[in-house]
JSON list of C-alpha atoms in Angstrom, two decimals:
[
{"chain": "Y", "resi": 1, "resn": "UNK", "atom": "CA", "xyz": [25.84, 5.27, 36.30]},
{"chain": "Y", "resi": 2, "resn": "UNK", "atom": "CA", "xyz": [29.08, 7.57, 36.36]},
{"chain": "Y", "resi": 3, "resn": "UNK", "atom": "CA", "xyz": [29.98, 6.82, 39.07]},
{"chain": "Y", "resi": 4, "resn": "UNK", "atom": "CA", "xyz": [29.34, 3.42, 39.17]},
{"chain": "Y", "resi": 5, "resn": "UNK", "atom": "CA", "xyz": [31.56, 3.28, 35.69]},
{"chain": "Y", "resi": 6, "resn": "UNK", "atom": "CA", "xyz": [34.28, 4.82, 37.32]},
{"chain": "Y", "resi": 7, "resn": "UNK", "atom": "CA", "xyz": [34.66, 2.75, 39.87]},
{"chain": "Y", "resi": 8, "resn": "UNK", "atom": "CA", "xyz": [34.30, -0.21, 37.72]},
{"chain": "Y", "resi": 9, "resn": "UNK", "atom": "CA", "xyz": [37.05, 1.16, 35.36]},
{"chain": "Y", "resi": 10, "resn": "UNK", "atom": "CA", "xyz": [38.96, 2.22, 37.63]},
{"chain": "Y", "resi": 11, "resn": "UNK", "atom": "CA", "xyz": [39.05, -0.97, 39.90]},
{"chain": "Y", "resi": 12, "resn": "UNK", "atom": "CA", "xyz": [39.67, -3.53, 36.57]},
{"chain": "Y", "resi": 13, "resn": "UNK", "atom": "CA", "xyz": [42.81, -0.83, 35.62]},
{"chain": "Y", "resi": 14, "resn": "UNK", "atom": "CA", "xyz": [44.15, -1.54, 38.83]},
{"chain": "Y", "resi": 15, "resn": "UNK", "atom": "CA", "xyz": [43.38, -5.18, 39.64]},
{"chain": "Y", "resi": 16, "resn": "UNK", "atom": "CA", "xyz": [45.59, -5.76, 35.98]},
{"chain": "Y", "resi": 17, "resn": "UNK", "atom": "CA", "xyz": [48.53, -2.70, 37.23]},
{"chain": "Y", "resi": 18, "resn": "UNK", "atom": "CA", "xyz": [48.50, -4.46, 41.00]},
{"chain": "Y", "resi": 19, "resn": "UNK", "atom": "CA", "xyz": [51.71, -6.25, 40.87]},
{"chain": "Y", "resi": 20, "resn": "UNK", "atom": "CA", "xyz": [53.68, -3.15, 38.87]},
{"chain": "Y", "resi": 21, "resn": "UNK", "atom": "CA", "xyz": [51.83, -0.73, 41.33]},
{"chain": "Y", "resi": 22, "resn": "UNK", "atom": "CA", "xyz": [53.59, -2.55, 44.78]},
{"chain": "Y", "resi": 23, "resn": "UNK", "atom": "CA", "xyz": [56.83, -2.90, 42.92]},
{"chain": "Y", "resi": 24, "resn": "UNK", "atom": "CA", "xyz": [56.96, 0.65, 41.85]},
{"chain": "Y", "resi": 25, "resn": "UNK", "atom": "CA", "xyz": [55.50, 2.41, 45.02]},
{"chain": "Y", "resi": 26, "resn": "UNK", "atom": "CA", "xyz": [56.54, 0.59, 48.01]},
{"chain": "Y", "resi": 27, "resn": "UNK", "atom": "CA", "xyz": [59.54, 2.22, 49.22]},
{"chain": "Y", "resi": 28, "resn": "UNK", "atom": "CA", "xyz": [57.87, 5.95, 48.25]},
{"chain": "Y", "resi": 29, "resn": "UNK", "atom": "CA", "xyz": [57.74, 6.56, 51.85]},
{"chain": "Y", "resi": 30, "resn": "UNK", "atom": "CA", "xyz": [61.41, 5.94, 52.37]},
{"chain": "Y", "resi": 31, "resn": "UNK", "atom": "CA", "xyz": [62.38, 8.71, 49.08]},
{"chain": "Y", "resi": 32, "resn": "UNK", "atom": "CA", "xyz": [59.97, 11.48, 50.82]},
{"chain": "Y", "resi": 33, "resn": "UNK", "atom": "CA", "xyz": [60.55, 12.60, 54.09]},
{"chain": "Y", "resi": 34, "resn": "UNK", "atom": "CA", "xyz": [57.80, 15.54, 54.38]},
{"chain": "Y", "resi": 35, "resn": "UNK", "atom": "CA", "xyz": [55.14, 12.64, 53.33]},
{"chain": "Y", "resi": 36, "resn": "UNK", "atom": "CA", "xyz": [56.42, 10.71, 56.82]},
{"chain": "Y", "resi": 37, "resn": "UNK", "atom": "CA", "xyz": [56.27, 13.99, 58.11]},
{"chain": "Y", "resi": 38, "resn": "UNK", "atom": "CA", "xyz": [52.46, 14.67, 58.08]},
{"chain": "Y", "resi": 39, "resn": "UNK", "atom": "CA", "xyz": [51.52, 10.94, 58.49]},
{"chain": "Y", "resi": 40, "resn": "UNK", "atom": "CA", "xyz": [53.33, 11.44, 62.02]},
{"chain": "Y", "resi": 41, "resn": "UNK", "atom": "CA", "xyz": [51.88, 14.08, 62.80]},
{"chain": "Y", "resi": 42, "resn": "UNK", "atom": "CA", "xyz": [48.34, 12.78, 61.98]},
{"chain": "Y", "resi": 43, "resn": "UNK", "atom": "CA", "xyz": [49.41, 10.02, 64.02]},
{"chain": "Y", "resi": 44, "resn": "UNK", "atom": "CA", "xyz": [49.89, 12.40, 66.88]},
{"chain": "Y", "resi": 45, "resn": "UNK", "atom": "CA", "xyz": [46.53, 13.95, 66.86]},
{"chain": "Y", "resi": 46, "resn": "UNK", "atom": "CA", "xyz": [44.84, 10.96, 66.27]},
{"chain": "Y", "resi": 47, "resn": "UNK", "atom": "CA", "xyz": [46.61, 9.51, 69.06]},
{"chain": "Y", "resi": 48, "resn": "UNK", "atom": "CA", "xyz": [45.61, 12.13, 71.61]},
{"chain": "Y", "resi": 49, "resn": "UNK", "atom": "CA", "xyz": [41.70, 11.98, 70.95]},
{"chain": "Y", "resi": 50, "resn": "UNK", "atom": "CA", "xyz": [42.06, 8.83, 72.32]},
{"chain": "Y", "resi": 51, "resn": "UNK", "atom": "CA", "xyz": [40.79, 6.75, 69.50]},
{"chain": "Y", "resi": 52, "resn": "UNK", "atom": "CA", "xyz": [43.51, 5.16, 67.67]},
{"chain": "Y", "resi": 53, "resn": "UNK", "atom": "CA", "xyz": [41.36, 3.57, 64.89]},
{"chain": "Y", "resi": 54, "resn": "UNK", "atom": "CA", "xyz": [41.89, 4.51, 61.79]},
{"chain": "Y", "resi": 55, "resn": "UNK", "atom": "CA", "xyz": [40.82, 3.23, 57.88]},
{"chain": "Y", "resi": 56, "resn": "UNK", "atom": "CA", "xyz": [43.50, 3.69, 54.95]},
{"chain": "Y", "resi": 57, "resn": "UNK", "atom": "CA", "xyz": [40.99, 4.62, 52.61]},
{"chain": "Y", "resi": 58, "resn": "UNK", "atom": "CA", "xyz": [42.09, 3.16, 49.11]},
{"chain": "Y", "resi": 59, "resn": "UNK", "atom": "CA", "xyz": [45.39, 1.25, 50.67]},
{"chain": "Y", "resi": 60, "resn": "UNK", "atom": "CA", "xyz": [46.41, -0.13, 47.39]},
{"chain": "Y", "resi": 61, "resn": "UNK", "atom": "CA", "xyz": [48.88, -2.84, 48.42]},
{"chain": "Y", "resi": 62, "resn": "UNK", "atom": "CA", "xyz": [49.19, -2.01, 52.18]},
{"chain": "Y", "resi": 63, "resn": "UNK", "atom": "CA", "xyz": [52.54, -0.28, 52.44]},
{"chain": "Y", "resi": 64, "resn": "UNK", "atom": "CA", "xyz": [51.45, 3.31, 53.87]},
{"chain": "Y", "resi": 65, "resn": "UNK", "atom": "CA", "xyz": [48.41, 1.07, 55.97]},
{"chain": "Y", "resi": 66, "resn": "UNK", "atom": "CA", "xyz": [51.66, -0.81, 57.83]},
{"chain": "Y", "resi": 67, "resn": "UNK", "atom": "CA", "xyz": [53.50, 2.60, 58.65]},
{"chain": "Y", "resi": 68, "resn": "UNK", "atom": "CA", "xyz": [50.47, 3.75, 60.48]},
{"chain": "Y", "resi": 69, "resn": "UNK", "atom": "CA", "xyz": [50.81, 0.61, 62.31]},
{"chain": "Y", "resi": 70, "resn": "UNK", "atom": "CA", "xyz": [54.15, 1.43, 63.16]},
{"chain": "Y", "resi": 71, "resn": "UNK", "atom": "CA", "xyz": [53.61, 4.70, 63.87]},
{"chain": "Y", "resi": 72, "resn": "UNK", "atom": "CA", "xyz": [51.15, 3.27, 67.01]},
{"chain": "Y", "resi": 73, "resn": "UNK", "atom": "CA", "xyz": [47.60, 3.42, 64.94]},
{"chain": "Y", "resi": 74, "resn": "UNK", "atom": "CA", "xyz": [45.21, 0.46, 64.94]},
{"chain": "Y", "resi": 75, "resn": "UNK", "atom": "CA", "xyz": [44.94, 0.73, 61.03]},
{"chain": "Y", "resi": 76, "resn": "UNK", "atom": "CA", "xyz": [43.09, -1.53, 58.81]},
{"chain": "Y", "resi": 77, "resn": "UNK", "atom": "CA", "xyz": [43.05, -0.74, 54.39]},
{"chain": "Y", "resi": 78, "resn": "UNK", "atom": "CA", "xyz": [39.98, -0.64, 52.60]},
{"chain": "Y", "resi": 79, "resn": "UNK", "atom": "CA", "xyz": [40.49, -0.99, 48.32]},
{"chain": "Y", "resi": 80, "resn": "UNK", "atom": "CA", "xyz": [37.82, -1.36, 45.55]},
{"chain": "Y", "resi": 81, "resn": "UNK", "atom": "CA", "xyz": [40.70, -3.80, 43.90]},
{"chain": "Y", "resi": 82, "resn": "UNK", "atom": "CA", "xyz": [40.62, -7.67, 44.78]},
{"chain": "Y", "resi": 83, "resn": "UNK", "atom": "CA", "xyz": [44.27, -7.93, 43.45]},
{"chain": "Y", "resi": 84, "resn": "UNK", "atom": "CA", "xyz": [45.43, -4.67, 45.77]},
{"chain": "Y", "resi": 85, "resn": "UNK", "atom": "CA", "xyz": [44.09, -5.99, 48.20]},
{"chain": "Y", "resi": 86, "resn": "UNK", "atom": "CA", "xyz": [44.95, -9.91, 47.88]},
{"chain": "Y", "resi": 87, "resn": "UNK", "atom": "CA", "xyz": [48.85, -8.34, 47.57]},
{"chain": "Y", "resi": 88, "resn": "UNK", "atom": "CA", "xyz": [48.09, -6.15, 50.93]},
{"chain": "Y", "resi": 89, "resn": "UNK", "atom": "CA", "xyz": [46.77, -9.38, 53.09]},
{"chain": "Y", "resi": 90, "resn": "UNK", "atom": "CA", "xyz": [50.34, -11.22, 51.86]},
{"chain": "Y", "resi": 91, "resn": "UNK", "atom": "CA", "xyz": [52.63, -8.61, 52.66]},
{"chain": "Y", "resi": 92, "resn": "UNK", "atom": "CA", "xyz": [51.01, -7.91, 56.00]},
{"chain": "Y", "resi": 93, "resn": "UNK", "atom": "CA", "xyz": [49.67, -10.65, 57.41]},
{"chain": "Y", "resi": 94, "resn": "UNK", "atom": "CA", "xyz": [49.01, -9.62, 60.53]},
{"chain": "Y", "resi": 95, "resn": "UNK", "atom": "CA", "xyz": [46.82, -6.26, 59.22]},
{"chain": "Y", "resi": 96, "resn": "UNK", "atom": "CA", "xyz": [43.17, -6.27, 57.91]},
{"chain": "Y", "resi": 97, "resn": "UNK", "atom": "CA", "xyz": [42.70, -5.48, 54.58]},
{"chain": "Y", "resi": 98, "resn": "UNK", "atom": "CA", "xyz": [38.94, -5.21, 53.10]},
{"chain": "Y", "resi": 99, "resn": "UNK", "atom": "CA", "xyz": [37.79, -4.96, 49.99]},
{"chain": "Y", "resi": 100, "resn": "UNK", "atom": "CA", "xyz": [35.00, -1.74, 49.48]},
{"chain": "Y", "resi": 101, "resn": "UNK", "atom": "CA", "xyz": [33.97, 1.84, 47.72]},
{"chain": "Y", "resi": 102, "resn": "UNK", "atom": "CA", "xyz": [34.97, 4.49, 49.64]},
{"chain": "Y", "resi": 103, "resn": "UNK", "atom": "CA", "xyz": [31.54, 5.78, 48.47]},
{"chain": "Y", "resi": 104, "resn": "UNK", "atom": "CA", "xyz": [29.72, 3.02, 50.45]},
{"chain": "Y", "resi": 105, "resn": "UNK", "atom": "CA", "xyz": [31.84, 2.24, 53.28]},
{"chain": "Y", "resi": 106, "resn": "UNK", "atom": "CA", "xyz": [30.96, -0.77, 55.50]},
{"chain": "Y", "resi": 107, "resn": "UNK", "atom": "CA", "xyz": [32.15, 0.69, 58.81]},
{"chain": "Y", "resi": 108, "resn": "UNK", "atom": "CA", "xyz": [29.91, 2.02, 61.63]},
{"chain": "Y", "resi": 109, "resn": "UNK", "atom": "CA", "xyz": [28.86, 5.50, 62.08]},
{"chain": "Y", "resi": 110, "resn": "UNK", "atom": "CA", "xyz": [31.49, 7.44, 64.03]},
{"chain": "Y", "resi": 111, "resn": "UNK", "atom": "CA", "xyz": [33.84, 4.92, 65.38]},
{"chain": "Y", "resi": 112, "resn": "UNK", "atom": "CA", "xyz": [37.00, 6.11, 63.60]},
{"chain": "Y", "resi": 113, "resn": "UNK", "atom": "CA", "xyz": [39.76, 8.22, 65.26]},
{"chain": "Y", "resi": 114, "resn": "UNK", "atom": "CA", "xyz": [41.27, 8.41, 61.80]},
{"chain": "Y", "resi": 115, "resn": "UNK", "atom": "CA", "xyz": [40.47, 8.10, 58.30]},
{"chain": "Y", "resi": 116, "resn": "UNK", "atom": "CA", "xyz": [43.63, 7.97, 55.64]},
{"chain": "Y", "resi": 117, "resn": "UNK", "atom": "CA", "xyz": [42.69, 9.22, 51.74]},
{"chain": "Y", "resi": 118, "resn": "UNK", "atom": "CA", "xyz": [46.33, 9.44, 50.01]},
{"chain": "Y", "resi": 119, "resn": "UNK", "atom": "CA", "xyz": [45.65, 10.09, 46.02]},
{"chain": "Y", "resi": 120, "resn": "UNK", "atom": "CA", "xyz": [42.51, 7.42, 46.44]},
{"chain": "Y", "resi": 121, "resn": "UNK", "atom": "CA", "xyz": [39.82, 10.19, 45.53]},
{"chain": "Y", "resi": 122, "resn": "UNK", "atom": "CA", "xyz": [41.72, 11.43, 42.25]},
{"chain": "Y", "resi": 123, "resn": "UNK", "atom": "CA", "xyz": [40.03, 9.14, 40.53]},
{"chain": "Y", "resi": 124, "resn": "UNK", "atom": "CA", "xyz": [36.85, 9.90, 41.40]},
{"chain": "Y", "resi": 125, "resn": "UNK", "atom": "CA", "xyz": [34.46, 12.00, 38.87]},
{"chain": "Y", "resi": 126, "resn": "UNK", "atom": "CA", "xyz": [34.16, 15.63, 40.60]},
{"chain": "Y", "resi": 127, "resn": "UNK", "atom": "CA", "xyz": [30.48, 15.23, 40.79]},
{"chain": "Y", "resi": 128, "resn": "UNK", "atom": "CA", "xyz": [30.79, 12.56, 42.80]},
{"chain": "Y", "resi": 129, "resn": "UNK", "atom": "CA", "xyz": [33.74, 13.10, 44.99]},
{"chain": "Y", "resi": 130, "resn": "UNK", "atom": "CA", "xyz": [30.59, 15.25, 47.33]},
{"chain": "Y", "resi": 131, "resn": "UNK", "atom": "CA", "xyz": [29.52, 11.46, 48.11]},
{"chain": "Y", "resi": 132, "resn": "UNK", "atom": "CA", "xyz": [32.52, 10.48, 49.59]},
{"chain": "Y", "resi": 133, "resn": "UNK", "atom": "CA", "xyz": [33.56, 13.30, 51.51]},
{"chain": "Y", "resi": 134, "resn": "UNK", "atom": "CA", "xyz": [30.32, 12.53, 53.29]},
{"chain": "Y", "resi": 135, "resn": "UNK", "atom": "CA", "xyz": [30.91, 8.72, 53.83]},
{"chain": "Y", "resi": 136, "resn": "UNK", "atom": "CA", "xyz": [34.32, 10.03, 55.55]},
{"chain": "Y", "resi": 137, "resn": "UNK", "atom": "CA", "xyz": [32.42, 12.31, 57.69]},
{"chain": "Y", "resi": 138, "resn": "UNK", "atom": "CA", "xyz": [29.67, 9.41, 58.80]},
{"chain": "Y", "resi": 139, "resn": "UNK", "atom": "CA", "xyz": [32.60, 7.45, 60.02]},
{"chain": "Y", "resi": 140, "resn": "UNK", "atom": "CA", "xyz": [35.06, 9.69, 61.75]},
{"chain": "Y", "resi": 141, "resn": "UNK", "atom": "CA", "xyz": [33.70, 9.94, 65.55]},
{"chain": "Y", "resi": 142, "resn": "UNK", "atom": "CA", "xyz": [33.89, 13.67, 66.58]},
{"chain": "Y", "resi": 143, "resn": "UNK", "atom": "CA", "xyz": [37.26, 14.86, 67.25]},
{"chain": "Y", "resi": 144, "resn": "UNK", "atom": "CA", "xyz": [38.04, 12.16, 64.37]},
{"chain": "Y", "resi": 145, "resn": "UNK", "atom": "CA", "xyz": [40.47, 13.77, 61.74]},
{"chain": "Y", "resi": 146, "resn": "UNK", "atom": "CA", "xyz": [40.84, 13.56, 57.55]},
{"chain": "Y", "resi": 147, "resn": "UNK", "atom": "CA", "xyz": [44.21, 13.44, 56.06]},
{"chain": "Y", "resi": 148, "resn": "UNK", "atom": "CA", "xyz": [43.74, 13.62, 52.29]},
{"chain": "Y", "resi": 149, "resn": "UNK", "atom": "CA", "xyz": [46.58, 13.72, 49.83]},
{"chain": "Y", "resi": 150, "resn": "UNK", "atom": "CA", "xyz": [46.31, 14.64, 45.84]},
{"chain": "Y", "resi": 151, "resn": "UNK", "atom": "CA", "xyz": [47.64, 16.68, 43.11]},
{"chain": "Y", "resi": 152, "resn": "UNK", "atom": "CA", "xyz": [47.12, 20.51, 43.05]},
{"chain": "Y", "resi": 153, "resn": "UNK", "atom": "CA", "xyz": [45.37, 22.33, 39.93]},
{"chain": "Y", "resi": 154, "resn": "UNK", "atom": "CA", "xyz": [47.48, 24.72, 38.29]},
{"chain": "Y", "resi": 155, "resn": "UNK", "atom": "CA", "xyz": [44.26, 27.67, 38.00]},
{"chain": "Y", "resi": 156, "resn": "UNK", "atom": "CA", "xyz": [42.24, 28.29, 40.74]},
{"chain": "Y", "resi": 157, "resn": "UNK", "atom": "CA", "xyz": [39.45, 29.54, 38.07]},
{"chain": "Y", "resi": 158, "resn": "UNK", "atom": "CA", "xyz": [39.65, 26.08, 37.22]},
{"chain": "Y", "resi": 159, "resn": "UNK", "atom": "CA", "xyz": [39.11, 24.09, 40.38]},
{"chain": "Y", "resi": 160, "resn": "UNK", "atom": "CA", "xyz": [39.67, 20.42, 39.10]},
{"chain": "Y", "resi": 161, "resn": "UNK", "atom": "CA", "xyz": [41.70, 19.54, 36.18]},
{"chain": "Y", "resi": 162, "resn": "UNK", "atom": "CA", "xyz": [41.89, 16.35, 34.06]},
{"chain": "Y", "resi": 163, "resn": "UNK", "atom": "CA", "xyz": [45.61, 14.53, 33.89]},
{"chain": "Y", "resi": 164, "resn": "UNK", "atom": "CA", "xyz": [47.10, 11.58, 32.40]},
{"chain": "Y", "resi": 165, "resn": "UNK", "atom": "CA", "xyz": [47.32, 8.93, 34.63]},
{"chain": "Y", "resi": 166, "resn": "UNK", "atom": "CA", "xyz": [49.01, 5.59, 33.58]},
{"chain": "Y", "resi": 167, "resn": "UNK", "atom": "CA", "xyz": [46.09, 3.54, 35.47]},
{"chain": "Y", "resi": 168, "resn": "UNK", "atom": "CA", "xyz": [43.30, 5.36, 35.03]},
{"chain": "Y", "resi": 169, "resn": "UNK", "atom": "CA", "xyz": [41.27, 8.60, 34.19]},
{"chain": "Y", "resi": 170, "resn": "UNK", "atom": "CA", "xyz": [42.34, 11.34, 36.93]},
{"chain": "Y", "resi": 171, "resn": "UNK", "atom": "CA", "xyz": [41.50, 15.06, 38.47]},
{"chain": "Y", "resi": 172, "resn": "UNK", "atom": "CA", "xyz": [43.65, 17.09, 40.23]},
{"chain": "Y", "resi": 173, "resn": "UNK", "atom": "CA", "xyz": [42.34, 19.85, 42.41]},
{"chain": "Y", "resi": 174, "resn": "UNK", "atom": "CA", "xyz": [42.26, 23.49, 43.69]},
{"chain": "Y", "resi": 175, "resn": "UNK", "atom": "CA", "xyz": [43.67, 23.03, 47.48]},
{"chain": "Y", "resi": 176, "resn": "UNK", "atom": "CA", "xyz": [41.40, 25.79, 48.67]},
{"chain": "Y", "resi": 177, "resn": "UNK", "atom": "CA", "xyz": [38.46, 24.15, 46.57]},
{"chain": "Y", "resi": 178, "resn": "UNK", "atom": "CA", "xyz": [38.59, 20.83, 47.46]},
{"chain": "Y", "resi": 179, "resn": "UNK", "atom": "CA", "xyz": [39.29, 22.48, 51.67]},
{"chain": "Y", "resi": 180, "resn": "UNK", "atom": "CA", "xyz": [35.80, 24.39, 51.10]},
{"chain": "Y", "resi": 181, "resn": "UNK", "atom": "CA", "xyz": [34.25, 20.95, 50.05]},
{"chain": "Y", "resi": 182, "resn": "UNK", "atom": "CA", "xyz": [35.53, 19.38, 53.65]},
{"chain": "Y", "resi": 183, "resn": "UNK", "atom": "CA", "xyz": [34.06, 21.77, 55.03]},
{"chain": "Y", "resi": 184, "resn": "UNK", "atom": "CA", "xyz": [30.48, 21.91, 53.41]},
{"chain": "Y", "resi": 185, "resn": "UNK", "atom": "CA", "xyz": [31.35, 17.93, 54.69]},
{"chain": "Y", "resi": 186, "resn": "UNK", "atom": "CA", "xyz": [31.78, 18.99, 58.19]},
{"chain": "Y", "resi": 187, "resn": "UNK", "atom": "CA", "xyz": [35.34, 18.63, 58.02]},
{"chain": "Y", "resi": 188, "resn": "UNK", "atom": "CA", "xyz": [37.53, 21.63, 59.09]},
{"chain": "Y", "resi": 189, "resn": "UNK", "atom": "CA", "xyz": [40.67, 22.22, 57.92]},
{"chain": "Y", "resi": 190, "resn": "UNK", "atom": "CA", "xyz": [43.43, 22.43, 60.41]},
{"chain": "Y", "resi": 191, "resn": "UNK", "atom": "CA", "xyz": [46.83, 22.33, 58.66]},
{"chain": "Y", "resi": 192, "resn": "UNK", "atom": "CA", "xyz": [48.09, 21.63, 55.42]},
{"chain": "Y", "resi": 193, "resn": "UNK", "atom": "CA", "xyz": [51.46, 20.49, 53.59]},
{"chain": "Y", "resi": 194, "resn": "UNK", "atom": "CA", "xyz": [52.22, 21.35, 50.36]},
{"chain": "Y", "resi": 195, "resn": "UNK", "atom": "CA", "xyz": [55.56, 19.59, 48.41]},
{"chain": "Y", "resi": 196, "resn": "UNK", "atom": "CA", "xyz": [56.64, 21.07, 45.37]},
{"chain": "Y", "resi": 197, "resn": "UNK", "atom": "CA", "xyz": [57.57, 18.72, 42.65]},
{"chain": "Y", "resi": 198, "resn": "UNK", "atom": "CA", "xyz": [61.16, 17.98, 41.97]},
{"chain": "Y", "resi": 199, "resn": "UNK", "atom": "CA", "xyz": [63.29, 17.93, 38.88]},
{"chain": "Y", "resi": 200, "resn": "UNK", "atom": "CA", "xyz": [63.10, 14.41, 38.41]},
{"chain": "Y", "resi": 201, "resn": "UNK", "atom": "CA", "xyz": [59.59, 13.71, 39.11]},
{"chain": "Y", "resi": 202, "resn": "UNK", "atom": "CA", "xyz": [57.56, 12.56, 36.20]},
{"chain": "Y", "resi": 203, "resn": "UNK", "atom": "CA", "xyz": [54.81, 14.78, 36.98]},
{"chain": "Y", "resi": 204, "resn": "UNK", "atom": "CA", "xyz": [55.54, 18.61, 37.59]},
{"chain": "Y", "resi": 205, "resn": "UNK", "atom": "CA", "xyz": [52.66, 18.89, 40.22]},
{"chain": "Y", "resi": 206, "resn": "UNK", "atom": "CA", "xyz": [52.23, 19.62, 43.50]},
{"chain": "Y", "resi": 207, "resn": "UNK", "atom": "CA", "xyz": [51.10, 17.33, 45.86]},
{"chain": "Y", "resi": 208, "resn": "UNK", "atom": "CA", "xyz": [49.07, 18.72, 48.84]},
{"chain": "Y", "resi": 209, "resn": "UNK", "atom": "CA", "xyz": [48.34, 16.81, 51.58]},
{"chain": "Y", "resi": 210, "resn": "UNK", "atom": "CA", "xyz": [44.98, 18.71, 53.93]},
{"chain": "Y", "resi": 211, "resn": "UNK", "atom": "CA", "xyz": [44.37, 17.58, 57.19]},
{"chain": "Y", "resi": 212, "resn": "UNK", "atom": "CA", "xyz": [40.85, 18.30, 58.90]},
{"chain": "Y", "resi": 213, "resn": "UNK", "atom": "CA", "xyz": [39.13, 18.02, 62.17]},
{"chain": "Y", "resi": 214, "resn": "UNK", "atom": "CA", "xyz": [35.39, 16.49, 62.63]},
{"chain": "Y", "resi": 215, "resn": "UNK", "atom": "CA", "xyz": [33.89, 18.81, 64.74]}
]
């Protein structure tokens, strides 16, 4: 029942915060250049296995789901929000956009080149974030590979750590943690990016971005 009152929470918060979500994040690509950065070069690898789709796992209102588009991806979003994802299907027309829990995915085992988690799992209860890890591994053919973005802990003696997020209840975690849970997944880590916070940013984190390799 946690997790399914989570999820539940989580998806109501955001079906109300939909509209002020797009207006506030859609041109957060544009203001950070490393973020383009490593969703190029995930691009690039997914590219060269050969398999070019790819799910943006908890796509919110389709923005980042359109730049893998352009960056040559066959992308399609996947949201637990109706609203997120009725704002997704009007911006991009053209892109599919499916409601779902990234803890029960409706996509076929192995048949993604590329699977897209940027700051969808903070929201997830620790216990449960084990779940999901494993749903991304199911879908990601071999060869496939992770990119997962999210706030870094501050105390590696404390591996996840609780913060105030406007939407909802939210973790941030240990990079090196969370990389040792991809790979108990199956999911090896290959590179990572970390971006320290600037002066103006609201939150003083760092954001971490791990990218990992089905084997």
């Amino acid at each position: 029942m946690v997790e399914h009152d989570a999820l539940s929470a989580t998806r109501e918060a955001y079906d109300a915060a939909a509209l002020t979500y797009a207006q506030l994040f859609r041109d957060t690509l544009r203001e950070h250049p490393l973020d383009r950065a490593i969703l190029a070069a995930f691009a690039e690898v997914v590219s060269a296995s050969g398999n070019s789709q790819v799910a943006d796992l908890g796509c919110g209102p389709g923005h980042v789901t359109a730049h893998l588009e352009e960056l040559g991806l066959s992308a399609f979003g996947v949201d637990a929000s109706p609203a997120m994802i009725e704002l997704a299907r009007q911006a991009c027309p053209g892109l599919r956009f499916d409601v779902g829990s990234m803890a029960a995915l409706n996509i076929a085992d192995g048949t993604l080149g590329g699977v897209l988690s940027r700051w969808s799992v903070i929201h997830t209860p620790p216990q449960e974030l084990p779940v999901i890890l494993a749903e991304f591994h199911r879908v990601l053919a071999p060869g496939g590979h992770l990119l997962i973005g999210f706030s870094a802990s501050d105390d590696p003696s404390h591996p996840t750590q609780v913060f105030d997020h406007t939407v909802a209840p939210a973790y941030r975690w240990w990079p090196d943690h969370l990389a040792a849970m991809l790979r108990r997944s199956g999911l090896a880590e290959v590179a990572r990016m970390v971006r320290e916070p600037q002066p103006t940013d609201r939150r003083q984190f760092r954001s971490i971005h791990l990218l990992a390799r089905k084997a």
